[in-house]
PDB file of N, CA and C in Angstrom:
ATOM      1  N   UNK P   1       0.837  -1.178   0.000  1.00 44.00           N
ATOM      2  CA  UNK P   1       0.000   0.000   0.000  1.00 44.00           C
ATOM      3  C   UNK P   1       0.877   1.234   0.000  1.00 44.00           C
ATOM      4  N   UNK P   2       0.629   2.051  -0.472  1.00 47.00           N
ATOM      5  CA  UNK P   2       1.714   3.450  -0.756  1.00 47.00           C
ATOM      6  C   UNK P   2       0.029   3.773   0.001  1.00 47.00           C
ATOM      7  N   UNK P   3       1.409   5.465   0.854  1.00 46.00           N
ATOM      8  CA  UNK P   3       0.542   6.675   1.443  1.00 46.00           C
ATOM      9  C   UNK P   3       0.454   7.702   0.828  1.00 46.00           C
ATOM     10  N   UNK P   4      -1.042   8.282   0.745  1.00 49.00           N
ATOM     11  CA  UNK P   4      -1.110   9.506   0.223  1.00 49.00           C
ATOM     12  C   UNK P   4      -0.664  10.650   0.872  1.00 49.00           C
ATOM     13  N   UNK P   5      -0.790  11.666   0.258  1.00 55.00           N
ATOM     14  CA  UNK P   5      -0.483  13.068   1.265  1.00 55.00           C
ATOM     15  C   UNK P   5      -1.477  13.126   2.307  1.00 55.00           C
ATOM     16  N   UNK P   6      -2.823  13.307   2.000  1.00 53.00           N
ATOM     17  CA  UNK P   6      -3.767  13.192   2.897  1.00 53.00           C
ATOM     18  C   UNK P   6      -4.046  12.123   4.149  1.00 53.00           C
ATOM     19  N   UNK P   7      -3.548  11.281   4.046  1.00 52.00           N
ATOM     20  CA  UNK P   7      -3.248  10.413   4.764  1.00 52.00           C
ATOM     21  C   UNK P   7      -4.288   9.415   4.950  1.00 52.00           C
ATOM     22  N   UNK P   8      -5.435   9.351   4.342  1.00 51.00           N
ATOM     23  CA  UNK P   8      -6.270   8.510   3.957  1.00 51.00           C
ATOM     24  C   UNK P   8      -6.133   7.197   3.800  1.00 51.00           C
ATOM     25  N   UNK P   9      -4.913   6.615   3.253  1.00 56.00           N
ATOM     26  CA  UNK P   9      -4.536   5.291   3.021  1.00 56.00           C
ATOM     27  C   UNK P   9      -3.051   5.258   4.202  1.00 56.00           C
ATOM     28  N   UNK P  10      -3.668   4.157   4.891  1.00 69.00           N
ATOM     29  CA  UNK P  10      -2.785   3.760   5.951  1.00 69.00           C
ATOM     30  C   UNK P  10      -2.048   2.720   5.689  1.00 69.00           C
ATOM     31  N   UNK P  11      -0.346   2.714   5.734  1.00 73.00           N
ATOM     32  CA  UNK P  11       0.307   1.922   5.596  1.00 73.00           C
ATOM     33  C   UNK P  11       0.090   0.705   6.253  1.00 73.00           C
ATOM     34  N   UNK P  12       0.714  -0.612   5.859  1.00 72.00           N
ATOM     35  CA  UNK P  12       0.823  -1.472   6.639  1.00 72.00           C
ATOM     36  C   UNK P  12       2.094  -1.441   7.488  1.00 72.00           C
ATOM     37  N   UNK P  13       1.748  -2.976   8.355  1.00 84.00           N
ATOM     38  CA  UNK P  13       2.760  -3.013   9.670  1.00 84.00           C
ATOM     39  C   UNK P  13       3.965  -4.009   8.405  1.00 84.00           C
ATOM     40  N   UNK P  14       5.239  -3.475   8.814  1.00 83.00           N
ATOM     41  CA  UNK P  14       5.835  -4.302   8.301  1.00 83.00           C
ATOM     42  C   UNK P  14       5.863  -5.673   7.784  1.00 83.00           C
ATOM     43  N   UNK P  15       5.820  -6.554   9.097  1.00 86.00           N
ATOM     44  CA  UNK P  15       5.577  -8.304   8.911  1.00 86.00           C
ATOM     45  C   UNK P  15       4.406  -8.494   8.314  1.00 86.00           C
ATOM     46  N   UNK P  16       3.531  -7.460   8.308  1.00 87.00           N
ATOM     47  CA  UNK P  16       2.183  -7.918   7.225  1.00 87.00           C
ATOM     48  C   UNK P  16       2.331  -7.852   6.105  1.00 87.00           C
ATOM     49  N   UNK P  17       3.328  -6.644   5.665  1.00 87.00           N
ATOM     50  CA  UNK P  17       3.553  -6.365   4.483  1.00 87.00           C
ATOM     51  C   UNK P  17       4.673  -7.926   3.731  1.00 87.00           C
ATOM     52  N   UNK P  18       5.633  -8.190   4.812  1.00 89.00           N
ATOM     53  CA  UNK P  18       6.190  -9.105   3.808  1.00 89.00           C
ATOM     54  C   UNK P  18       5.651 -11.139   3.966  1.00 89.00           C
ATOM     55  N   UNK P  19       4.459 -10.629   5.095  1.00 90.00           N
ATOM     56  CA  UNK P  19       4.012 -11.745   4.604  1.00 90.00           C
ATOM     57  C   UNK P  19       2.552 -11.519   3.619  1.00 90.00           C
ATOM     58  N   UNK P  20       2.424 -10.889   3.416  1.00 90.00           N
ATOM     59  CA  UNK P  20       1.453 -10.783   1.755  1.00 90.00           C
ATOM     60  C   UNK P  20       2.370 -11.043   0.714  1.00 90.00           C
ATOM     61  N   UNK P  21       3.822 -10.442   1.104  1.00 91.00           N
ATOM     62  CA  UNK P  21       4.573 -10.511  -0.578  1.00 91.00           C
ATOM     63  C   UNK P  21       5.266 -12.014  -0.757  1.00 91.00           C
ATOM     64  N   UNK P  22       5.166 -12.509   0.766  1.00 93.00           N
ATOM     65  CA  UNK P  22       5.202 -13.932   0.326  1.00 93.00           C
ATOM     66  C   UNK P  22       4.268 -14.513  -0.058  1.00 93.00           C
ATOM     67  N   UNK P  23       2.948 -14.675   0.370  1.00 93.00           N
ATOM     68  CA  UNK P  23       1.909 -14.813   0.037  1.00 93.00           C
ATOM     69  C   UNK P  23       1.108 -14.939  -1.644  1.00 93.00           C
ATOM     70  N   UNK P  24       1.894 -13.545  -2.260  1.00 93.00           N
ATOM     71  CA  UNK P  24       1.986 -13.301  -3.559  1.00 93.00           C
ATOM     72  C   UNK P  24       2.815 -13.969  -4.176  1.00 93.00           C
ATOM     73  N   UNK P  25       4.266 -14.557  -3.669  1.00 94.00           N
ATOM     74  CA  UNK P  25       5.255 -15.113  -4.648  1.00 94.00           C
ATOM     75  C   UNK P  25       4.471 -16.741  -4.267  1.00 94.00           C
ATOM     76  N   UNK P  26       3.747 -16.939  -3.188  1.00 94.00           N
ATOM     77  CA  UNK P  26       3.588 -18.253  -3.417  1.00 94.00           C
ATOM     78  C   UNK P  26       1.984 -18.764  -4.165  1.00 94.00           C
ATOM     79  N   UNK P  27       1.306 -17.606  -4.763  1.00 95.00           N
ATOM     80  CA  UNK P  27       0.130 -17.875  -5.624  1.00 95.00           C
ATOM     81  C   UNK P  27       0.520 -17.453  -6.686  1.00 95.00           C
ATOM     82  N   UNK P  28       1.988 -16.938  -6.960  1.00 96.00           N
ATOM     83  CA  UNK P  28       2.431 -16.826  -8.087  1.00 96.00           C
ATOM     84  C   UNK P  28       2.621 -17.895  -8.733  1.00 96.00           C
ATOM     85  N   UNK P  29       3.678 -18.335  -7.859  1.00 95.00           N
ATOM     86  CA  UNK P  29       4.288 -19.892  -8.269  1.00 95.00           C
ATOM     87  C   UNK P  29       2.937 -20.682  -8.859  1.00 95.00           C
ATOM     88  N   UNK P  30       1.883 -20.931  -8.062  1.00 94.00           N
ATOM     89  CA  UNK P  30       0.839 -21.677  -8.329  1.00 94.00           C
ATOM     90  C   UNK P  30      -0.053 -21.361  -9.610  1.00 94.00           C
ATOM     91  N   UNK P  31       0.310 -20.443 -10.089  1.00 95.00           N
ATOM     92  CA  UNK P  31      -0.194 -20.519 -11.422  1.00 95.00           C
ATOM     93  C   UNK P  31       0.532 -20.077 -12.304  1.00 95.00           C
ATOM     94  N   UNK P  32       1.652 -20.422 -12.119  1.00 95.00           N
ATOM     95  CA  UNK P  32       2.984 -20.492 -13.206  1.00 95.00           C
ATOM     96  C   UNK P  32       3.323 -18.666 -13.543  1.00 95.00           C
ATOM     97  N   UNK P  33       3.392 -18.012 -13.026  1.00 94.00           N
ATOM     98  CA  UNK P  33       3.741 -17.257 -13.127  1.00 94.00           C
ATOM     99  C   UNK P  33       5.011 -16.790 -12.547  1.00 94.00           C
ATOM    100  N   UNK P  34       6.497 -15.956 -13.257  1.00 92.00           N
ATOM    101  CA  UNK P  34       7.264 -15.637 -13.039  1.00 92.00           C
ATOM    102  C   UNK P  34       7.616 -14.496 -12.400  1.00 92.00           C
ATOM    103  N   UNK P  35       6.971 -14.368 -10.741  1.00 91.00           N
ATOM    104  CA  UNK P  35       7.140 -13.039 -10.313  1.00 91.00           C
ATOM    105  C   UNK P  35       8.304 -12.791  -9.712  1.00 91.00           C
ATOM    106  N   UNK P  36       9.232 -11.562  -9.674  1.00 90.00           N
ATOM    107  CA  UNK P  36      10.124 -11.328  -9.140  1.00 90.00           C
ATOM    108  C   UNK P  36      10.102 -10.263  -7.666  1.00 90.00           C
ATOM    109  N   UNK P  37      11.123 -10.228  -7.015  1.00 87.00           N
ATOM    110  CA  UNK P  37      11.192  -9.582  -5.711  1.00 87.00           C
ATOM    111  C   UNK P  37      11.464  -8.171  -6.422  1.00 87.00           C
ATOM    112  N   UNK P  38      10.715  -7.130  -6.065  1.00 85.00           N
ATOM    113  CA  UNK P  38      10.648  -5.336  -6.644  1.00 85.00           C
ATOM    114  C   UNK P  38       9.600  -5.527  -7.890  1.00 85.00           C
ATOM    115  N   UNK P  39      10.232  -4.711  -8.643  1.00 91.00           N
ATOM    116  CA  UNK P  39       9.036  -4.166  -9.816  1.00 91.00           C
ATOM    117  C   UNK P  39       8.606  -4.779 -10.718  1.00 91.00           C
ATOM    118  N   UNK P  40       7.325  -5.322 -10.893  1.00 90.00           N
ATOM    119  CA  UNK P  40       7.036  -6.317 -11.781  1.00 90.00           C
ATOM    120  C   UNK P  40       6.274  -5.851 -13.251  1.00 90.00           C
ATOM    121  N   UNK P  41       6.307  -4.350 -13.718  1.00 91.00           N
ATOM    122  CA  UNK P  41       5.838  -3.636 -14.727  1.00 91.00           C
ATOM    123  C   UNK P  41       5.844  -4.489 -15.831  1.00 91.00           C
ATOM    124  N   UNK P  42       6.841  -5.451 -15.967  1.00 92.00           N
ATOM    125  CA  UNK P  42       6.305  -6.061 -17.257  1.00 92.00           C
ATOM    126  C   UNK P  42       5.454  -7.338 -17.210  1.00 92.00           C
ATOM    127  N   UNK P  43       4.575  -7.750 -15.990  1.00 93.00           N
ATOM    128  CA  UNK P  43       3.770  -8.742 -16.233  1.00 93.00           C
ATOM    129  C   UNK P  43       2.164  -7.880 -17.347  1.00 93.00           C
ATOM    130  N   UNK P  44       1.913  -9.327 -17.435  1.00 94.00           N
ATOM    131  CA  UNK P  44       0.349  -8.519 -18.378  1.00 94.00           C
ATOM    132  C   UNK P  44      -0.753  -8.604 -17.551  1.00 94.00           C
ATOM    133  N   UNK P  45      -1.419  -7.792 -17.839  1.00 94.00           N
ATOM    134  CA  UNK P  45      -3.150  -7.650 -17.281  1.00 94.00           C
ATOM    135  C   UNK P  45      -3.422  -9.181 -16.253  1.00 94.00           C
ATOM    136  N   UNK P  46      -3.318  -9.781 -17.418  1.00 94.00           N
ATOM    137  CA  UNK P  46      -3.911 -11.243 -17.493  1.00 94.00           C
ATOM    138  C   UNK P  46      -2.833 -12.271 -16.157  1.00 94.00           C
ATOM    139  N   UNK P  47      -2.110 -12.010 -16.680  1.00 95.00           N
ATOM    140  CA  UNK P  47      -0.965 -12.396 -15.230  1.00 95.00           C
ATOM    141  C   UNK P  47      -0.922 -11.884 -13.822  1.00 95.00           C
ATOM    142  N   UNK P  48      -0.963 -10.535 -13.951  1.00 94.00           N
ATOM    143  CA  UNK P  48      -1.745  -9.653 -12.845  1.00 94.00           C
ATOM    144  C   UNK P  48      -2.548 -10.368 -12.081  1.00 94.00           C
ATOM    145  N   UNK P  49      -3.274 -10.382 -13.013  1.00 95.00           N
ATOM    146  CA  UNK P  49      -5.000 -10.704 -12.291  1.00 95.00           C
ATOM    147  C   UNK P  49      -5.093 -12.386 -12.229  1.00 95.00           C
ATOM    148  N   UNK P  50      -4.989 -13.339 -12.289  1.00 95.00           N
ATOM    149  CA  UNK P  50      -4.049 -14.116 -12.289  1.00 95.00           C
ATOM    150  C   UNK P  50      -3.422 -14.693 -10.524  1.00 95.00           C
ATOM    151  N   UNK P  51      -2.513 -13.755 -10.551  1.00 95.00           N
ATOM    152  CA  UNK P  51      -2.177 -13.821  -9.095  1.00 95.00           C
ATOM    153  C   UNK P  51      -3.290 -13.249  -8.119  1.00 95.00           C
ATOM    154  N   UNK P  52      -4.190 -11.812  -8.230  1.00 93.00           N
ATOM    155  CA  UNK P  52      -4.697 -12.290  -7.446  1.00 93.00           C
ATOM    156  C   UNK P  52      -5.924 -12.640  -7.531  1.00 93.00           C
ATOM    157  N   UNK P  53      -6.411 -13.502  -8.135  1.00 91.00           N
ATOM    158  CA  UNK P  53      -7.293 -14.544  -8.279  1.00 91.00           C
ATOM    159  C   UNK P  53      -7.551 -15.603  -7.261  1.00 91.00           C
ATOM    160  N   UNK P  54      -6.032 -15.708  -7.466  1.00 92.00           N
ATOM    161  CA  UNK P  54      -5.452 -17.065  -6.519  1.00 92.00           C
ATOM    162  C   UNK P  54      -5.348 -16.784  -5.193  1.00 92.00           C
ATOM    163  N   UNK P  55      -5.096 -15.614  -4.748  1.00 91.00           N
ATOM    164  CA  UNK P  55      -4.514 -14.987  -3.832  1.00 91.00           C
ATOM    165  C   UNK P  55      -6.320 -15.081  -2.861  1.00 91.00           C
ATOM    166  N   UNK P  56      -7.065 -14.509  -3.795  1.00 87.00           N
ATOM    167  CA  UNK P  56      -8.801 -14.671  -3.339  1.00 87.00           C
ATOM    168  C   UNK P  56      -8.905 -16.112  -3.005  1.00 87.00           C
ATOM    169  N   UNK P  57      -8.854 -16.630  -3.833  1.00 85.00           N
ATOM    170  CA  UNK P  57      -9.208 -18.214  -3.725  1.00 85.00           C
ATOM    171  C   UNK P  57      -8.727 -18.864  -2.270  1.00 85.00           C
ATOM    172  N   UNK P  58      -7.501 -18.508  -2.153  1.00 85.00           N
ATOM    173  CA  UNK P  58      -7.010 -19.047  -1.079  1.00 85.00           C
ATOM    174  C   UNK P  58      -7.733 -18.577   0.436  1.00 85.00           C
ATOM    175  N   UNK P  59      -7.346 -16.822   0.035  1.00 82.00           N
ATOM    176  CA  UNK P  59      -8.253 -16.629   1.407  1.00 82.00           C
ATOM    177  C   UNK P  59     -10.171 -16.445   1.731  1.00 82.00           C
ATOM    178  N   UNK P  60     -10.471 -16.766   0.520  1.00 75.00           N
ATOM    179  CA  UNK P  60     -11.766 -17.306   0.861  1.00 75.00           C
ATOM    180  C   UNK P  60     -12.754 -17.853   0.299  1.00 75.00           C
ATOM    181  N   UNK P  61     -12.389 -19.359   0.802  1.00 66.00           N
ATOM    182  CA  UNK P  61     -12.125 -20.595  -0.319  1.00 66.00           C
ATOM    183  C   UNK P  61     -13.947 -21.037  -0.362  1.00 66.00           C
ATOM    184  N   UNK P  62     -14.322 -21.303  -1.806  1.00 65.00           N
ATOM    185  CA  UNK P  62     -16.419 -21.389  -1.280  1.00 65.00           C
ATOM    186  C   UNK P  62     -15.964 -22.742  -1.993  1.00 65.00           C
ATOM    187  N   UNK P  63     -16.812 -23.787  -0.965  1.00 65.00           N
ATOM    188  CA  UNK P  63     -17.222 -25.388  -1.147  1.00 65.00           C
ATOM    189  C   UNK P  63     -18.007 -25.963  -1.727  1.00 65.00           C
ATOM    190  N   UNK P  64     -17.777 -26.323  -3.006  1.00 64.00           N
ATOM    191  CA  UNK P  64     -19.078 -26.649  -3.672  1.00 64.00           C
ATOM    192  C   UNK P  64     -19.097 -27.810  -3.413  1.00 64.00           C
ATOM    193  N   UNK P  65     -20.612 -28.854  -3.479  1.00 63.00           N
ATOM    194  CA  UNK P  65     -21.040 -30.368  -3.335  1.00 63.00           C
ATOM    195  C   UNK P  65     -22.301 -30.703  -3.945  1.00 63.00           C
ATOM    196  N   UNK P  66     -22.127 -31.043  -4.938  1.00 64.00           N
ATOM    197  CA  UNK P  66     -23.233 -31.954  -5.425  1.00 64.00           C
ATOM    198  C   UNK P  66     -23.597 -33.054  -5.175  1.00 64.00           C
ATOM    199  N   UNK P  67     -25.636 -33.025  -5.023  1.00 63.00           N
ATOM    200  CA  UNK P  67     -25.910 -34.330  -4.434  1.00 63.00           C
ATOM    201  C   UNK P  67     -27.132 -34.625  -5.326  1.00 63.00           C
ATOM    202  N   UNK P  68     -27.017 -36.169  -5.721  1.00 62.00           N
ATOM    203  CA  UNK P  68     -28.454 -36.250  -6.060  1.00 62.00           C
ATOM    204  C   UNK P  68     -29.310 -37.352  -5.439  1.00 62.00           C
ATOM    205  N   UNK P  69     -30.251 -36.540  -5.447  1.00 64.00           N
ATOM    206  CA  UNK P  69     -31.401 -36.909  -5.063  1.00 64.00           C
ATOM    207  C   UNK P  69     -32.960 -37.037  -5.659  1.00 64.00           C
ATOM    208  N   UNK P  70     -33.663 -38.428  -4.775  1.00 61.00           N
ATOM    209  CA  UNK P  70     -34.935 -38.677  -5.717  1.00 61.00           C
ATOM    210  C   UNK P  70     -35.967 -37.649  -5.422  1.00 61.00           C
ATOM    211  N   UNK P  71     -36.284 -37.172  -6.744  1.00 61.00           N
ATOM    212  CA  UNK P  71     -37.641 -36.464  -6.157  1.00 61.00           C
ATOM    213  C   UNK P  71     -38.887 -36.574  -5.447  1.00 61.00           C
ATOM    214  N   UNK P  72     -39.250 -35.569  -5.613  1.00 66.00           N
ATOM    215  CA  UNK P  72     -40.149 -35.635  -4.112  1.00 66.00           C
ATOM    216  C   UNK P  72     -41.532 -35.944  -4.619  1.00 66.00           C
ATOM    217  N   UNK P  73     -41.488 -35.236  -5.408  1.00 68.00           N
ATOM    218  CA  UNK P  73     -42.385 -34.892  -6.647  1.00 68.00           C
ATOM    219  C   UNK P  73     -42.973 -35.654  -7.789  1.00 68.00           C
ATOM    220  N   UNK P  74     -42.017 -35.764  -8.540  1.00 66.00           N
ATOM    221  CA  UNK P  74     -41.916 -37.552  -9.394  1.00 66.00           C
ATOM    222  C   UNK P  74     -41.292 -38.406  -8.962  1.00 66.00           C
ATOM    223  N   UNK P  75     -42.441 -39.493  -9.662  1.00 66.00           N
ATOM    224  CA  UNK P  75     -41.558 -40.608  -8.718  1.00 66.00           C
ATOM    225  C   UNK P  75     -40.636 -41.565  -9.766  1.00 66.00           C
ATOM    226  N   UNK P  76     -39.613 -42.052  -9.576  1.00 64.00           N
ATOM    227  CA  UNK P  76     -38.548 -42.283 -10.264  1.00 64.00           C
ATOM    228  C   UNK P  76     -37.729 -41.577 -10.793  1.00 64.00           C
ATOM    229  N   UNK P  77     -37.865 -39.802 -10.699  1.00 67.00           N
ATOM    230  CA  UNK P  77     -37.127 -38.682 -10.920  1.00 67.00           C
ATOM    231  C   UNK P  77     -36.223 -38.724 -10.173  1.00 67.00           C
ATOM    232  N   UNK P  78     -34.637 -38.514 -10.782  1.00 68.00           N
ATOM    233  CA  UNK P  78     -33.869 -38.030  -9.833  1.00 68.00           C
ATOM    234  C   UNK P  78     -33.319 -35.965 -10.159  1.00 68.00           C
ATOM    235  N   UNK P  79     -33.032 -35.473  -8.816  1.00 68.00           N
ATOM    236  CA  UNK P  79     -32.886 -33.821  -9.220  1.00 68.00           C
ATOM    237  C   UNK P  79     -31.283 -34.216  -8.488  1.00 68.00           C
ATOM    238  N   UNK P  80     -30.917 -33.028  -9.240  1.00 70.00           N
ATOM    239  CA  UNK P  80     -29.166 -32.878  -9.076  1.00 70.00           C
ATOM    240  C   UNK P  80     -29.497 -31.449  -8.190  1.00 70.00           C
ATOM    241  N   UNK P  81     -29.243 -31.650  -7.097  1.00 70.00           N
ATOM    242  CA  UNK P  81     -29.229 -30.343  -6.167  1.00 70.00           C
ATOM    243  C   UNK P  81     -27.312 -29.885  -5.745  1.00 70.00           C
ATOM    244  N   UNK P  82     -27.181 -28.655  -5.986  1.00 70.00           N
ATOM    245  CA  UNK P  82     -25.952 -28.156  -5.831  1.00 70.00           C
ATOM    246  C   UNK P  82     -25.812 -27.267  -4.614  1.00 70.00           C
ATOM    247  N   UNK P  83     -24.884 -27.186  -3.894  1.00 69.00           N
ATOM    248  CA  UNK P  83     -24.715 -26.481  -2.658  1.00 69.00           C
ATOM    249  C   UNK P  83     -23.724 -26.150  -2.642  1.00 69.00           C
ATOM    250  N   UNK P  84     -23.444 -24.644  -2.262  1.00 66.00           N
ATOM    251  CA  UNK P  84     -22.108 -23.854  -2.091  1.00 66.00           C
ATOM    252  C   UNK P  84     -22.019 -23.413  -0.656  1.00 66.00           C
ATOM    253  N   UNK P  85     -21.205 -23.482  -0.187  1.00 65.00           N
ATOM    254  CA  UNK P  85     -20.900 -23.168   1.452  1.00 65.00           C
ATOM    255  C   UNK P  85     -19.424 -22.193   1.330  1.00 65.00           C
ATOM    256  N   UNK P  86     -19.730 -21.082   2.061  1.00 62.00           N
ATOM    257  CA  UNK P  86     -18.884 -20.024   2.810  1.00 62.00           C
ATOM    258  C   UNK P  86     -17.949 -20.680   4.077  1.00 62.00           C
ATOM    259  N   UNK P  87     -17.029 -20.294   3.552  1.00 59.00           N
ATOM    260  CA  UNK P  87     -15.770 -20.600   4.912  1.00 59.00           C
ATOM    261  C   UNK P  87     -15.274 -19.466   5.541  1.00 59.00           C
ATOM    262  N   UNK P  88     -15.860 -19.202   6.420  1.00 57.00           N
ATOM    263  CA  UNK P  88     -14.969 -17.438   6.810  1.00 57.00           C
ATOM    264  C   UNK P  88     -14.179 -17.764   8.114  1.00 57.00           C
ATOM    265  N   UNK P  89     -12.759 -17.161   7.761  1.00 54.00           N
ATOM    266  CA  UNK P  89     -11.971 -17.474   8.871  1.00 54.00           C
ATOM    267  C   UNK P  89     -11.522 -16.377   9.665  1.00 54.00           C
TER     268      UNK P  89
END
């Protein structure tokens, strides 16, 4: 995070800061991307976004499970019911 003049945007605490940038080199790695330690101006959009994709994914991961089941309704019908579950840590 860079500070503005106004002071509106509050830095981070150090150890937070370099454990996000580990954080980043290790959802880098995970989707093959070649990030380096300092300025990374020449990755693309797509690489960018990319990392943090992954970076989301990790910290807040949604569970999908599919189940099927006979209907209730018809009989010898089966319905494919899908369920997504929130993990908040």
């Amino acid at each position: 995070m860079t500070n503005t003049k106004n002071g509106s945007n509050q830095g981070m605490v150090p150890e937070a800061r370099a454990a996000m940038d580990r954080f980043k080199m290790e959802a880098a790695a995970e989707v093959g991307v070649n990030l380096k330690q300092g300025y990374n101006g020449d990755l693309t959009s797509r690489q960018a976004g990319s990392i943090g994709g992954q970076m989301v994914k990790k910290m807040c991961p949604i569970r999908k499970m599919k189940f099927i089941r006979i209907s209730r309704t018809s009989p010898g019908h089966r319905v494919t019911a899908n369920y997504q579950a929130w993990l908040r840590v």
